[in-house]
Amino acid sequence: MKQERIKVQLYNKTYKEIDMSDFSEIPEELFSNRSDIVSVWLPDGVKKIDANAFENCFRLSEIFFPNTLRVIGNEAFRNCVNLKKPEISEKVDVSETAFVGCNL
């Protein structure tokens, strides 16, 4: 089976990949308070983004969700003030507070 990775573009224009082989959730606060993240590509297999996973990532401007995503938790993207409105499937259960503090 092909191992999937999260692809992250940082402010200094470098790219990082995070191994996704062991989980289908983005855990709570995994990327919170990271001021260097500007873009995120989540691979197929990710089903849930937990609470506050990307909280206070103020430079985050775009995120790409996989077709497998089903849940975006409370305040997952809280205060991501530069985030452009992402494309979210109708199949995704989005918390009412998922994008609180964003300028969408």
Coordinates of N, CA, C and O in Angstrom, one line a residue, residues 37-101:
I37 N 3.3 28.1 8.2 CA 2.5 27.3 7.2 C 1.7 28.2 6.3 O 0.9 29.0 6.8
V38 N 1.8 28.1 5.0 CA 1.0 28.9 4.1 C 0.0 28.0 3.3 O -1.0 28.5 2.9
S39 N 0.4 26.7 3.0 CA -0.5 25.9 2.2 C -0.4 24.5 2.8 O 0.6 24.0 3.2
V40 N -1.6 23.7 2.7 CA -1.6 22.3 3.2 C -2.4 21.5 2.2 O -3.5 21.9 1.7
W41 N -1.8 20.3 1.8 CA -2.5 19.4 1.0 C -2.7 18.1 1.8 O -1.7 17.5 2.1
L42 N -4.0 17.8 2.1 CA -4.2 16.5 2.9 C -4.5 15.4 1.9 O -5.3 15.6 1.0
P43 N -3.9 14.3 2.1 CA -4.0 13.1 1.2 C -5.3 12.4 1.4 O -6.0 12.5 2.5
D44 N -5.7 11.6 0.4 CA -6.8 10.7 0.6 C -6.6 9.8 1.8 O -5.4 9.4 2.0
G45 N -7.6 9.5 2.5 CA -7.5 8.7 3.7 C -7.8 9.5 4.9 O -8.2 8.9 6.0
V46 N -7.5 10.8 4.9 CA -7.8 11.6 6.0 C -9.4 11.8 6.1 O -10.0 12.2 5.2
K47 N -9.9 11.4 7.2 CA -11.4 11.4 7.4 C -11.8 12.5 8.4 O -13.0 13.0 8.3
K48 N -10.9 12.9 9.3 CA -11.3 13.9 10.3 C -10.2 14.9 10.6 O -9.0 14.5 10.7
I49 N -10.6 16.1 10.8 CA -9.7 17.2 11.3 C -10.2 17.5 12.7 O -11.3 18.0 12.8
D50 N -9.4 17.2 13.7 CA -9.8 17.4 15.1 C -9.8 18.9 15.5 O -9.2 19.7 14.8
A51 N -10.4 19.1 16.6 CA -10.5 20.5 17.2 C -9.1 21.2 17.2 O -8.1 20.6 17.6
N52 N -9.1 22.4 16.8 CA -7.9 23.3 16.9 C -6.7 22.8 16.2 O -5.6 23.2 16.5
A53 N -6.9 21.9 15.2 CA -5.7 21.3 14.5 C -4.9 22.4 13.8 O -3.6 22.2 13.8
F54 N -5.5 23.4 13.3 CA -4.7 24.5 12.6 C -4.9 25.8 13.2 O -4.7 26.9 12.6
E55 N -5.3 25.9 14.5 CA -5.6 27.1 15.2 C -4.4 28.1 15.2 O -3.3 27.6 15.4
N56 N -4.7 29.3 14.9 CA -3.7 30.4 14.9 C -2.6 30.2 13.9 O -1.5 30.8 14.0
C57 N -2.9 29.6 12.8 CA -1.9 29.5 11.7 C -2.2 30.7 10.8 O -2.9 30.6 9.7
F58 N -1.8 31.9 11.2 CA -2.3 33.1 10.6 C -1.7 33.3 9.2 O -2.3 34.1 8.4
R59 N -0.7 32.6 8.7 CA -0.2 32.7 7.3 C -0.9 31.7 6.4 O -0.7 31.8 5.2
L60 N -1.6 30.7 7.0 CA -2.2 29.7 6.2 C -3.2 30.3 5.2 O -4.2 31.0 5.7
S61 N -3.0 30.2 3.9 CA -3.9 30.8 3.0 C -4.7 29.8 2.2 O -5.8 30.1 1.7
E62 N -4.2 28.6 2.0 CA -5.0 27.6 1.3 C -4.8 26.2 1.9 O -3.7 25.9 2.3
I63 N -5.9 25.5 1.8 CA -5.9 24.1 2.3 C -6.7 23.3 1.3 O -7.8 23.7 0.8
F64 N -6.2 22.1 0.9 CA -6.9 21.2 0.0 C -7.3 19.9 0.7 O -6.5 19.2 1.3
F65 N -8.6 19.7 0.7 CA -9.2 18.6 1.4 C -9.4 17.4 0.5 O -9.7 17.6 -0.7
P66 N -9.2 16.2 1.0 CA -9.4 15.0 0.2 C -10.9 14.6 0.1 O -11.7 15.1 0.9
N67 N -11.2 13.8 -0.8 CA -12.6 13.3 -1.0 C -13.0 12.4 0.2 O -14.2 12.2 0.4
T68 N -12.1 11.9 1.0 CA -12.4 11.0 2.1 C -12.7 11.8 3.4 O -13.2 11.2 4.3
L69 N -12.5 13.1 3.4 CA -12.8 13.9 4.6 C -14.3 13.9 4.9 O -15.1 14.0 4.1
R70 N -14.6 13.6 6.2 CA -16.0 13.6 6.7 C -16.3 14.5 7.8 O -17.5 14.9 8.0
V71 N -15.3 15.0 8.6 CA -15.5 15.8 9.8 C -14.5 16.9 9.9 O -13.3 16.6 9.8
I72 N -14.9 18.1 10.2 CA -14.0 19.2 10.5 C -14.5 19.7 11.9 O -15.6 20.1 12.1
G73 N -13.6 19.5 12.9 CA -14.0 19.7 14.3 C -14.0 21.2 14.7 O -13.7 22.1 14.0
N74 N -14.4 21.4 16.0 CA -14.5 22.7 16.6 C -13.2 23.5 16.5 O -12.2 23.0 16.9
E75 N -13.4 24.7 16.0 CA -12.3 25.7 16.0 C -11.0 25.1 15.3 O -9.9 25.5 15.6
A76 N -11.2 24.2 14.4 CA -10.1 23.5 13.7 C -9.2 24.6 13.0 O -8.0 24.4 12.9
F77 N -9.8 25.6 12.4 CA -9.1 26.7 11.7 C -9.2 28.0 12.4 O -9.2 29.1 11.7
R78 N -9.4 28.0 13.7 CA -9.6 29.3 14.4 C -8.5 30.3 14.2 O -7.3 29.9 14.2
N79 N -8.9 31.5 13.8 CA -8.0 32.6 13.6 C -7.0 32.4 12.5 O -5.9 33.0 12.5
C80 N -7.4 31.6 11.5 CA -6.6 31.5 10.3 C -7.0 32.7 9.4 O -7.8 32.5 8.4
V81 N -6.6 33.9 9.7 CA -7.1 35.1 9.1 C -6.9 35.3 7.6 O -7.6 36.0 6.9
N82 N -5.9 34.6 7.0 CA -5.6 34.7 5.6 C -6.1 33.5 4.8 O -5.9 33.5 3.6
L83 N -6.9 32.6 5.4 CA -7.4 31.5 4.7 C -8.4 31.9 3.7 O -9.4 32.6 4.0
K84 N -8.2 31.4 2.5 CA -9.2 31.6 1.4 C -10.3 30.5 1.5 O -9.9 29.4 2.0
K85 N -11.5 30.8 1.2 CA -12.6 29.8 1.3 C -12.2 28.5 0.6 O -12.0 28.4 -0.6
P86 N -12.1 27.4 1.4 CA -11.7 26.1 0.8 C -12.9 25.4 0.2 O -14.1 25.7 0.6
E87 N -12.7 24.5 -0.7 CA -13.7 23.7 -1.3 C -14.0 22.6 -0.3 O -13.1 21.8 0.0
I88 N -15.2 22.5 0.1 CA -15.6 21.4 1.1 C -16.8 20.7 0.5 O -17.8 21.3 0.2
S89 N -16.7 19.4 0.5 CA -17.7 18.5 0.0 C -19.0 18.6 0.9 O -18.9 18.8 2.1
E90 N -20.1 18.4 0.3 CA -21.4 18.3 1.0 C -21.4 17.2 2.0 O -22.2 17.2 3.0
K91 N -20.5 16.2 1.8 CA -20.5 15.0 2.7 C -19.8 15.3 4.0 O -19.8 14.5 4.9
V92 N -19.2 16.5 4.1 CA -18.4 16.8 5.3 C -19.2 17.5 6.4 O -19.9 18.4 6.1
D93 N -19.2 17.0 7.6 CA -19.8 17.6 8.7 C -18.9 18.6 9.3 O -17.9 18.3 9.9
V94 N -19.2 19.9 9.1 CA -18.4 21.0 9.5 C -18.9 21.6 10.8 O -20.1 22.1 10.8
S95 N -18.1 21.7 11.8 CA -18.5 22.3 13.0 C -18.9 23.8 12.8 O -18.2 24.4 12.0
E96 N -19.9 24.3 13.5 CA -20.2 25.7 13.3 C -19.1 26.7 13.7 O -19.0 27.8 13.2
T97 N -18.2 26.2 14.5 CA -17.1 27.0 15.0 C -15.7 26.7 14.3 O -14.7 27.2 14.6
A98 N -15.8 25.8 13.3 CA -14.6 25.4 12.6 C -13.7 26.5 12.1 O -12.5 26.5 12.1
F99 N -14.4 27.6 11.5 CA -13.6 28.7 10.9 C -13.8 30.0 11.7 O -13.7 31.1 11.1
V100 N -14.1 29.9 13.0 CA -14.3 31.1 13.7 C -13.0 32.0 13.7 O -11.9 31.5 13.8
G101 N -13.1 33.3 13.5 CA -12.0 34.2 13.5 C -11.3 34.3 12.1 O -10.3 34.9 12.0

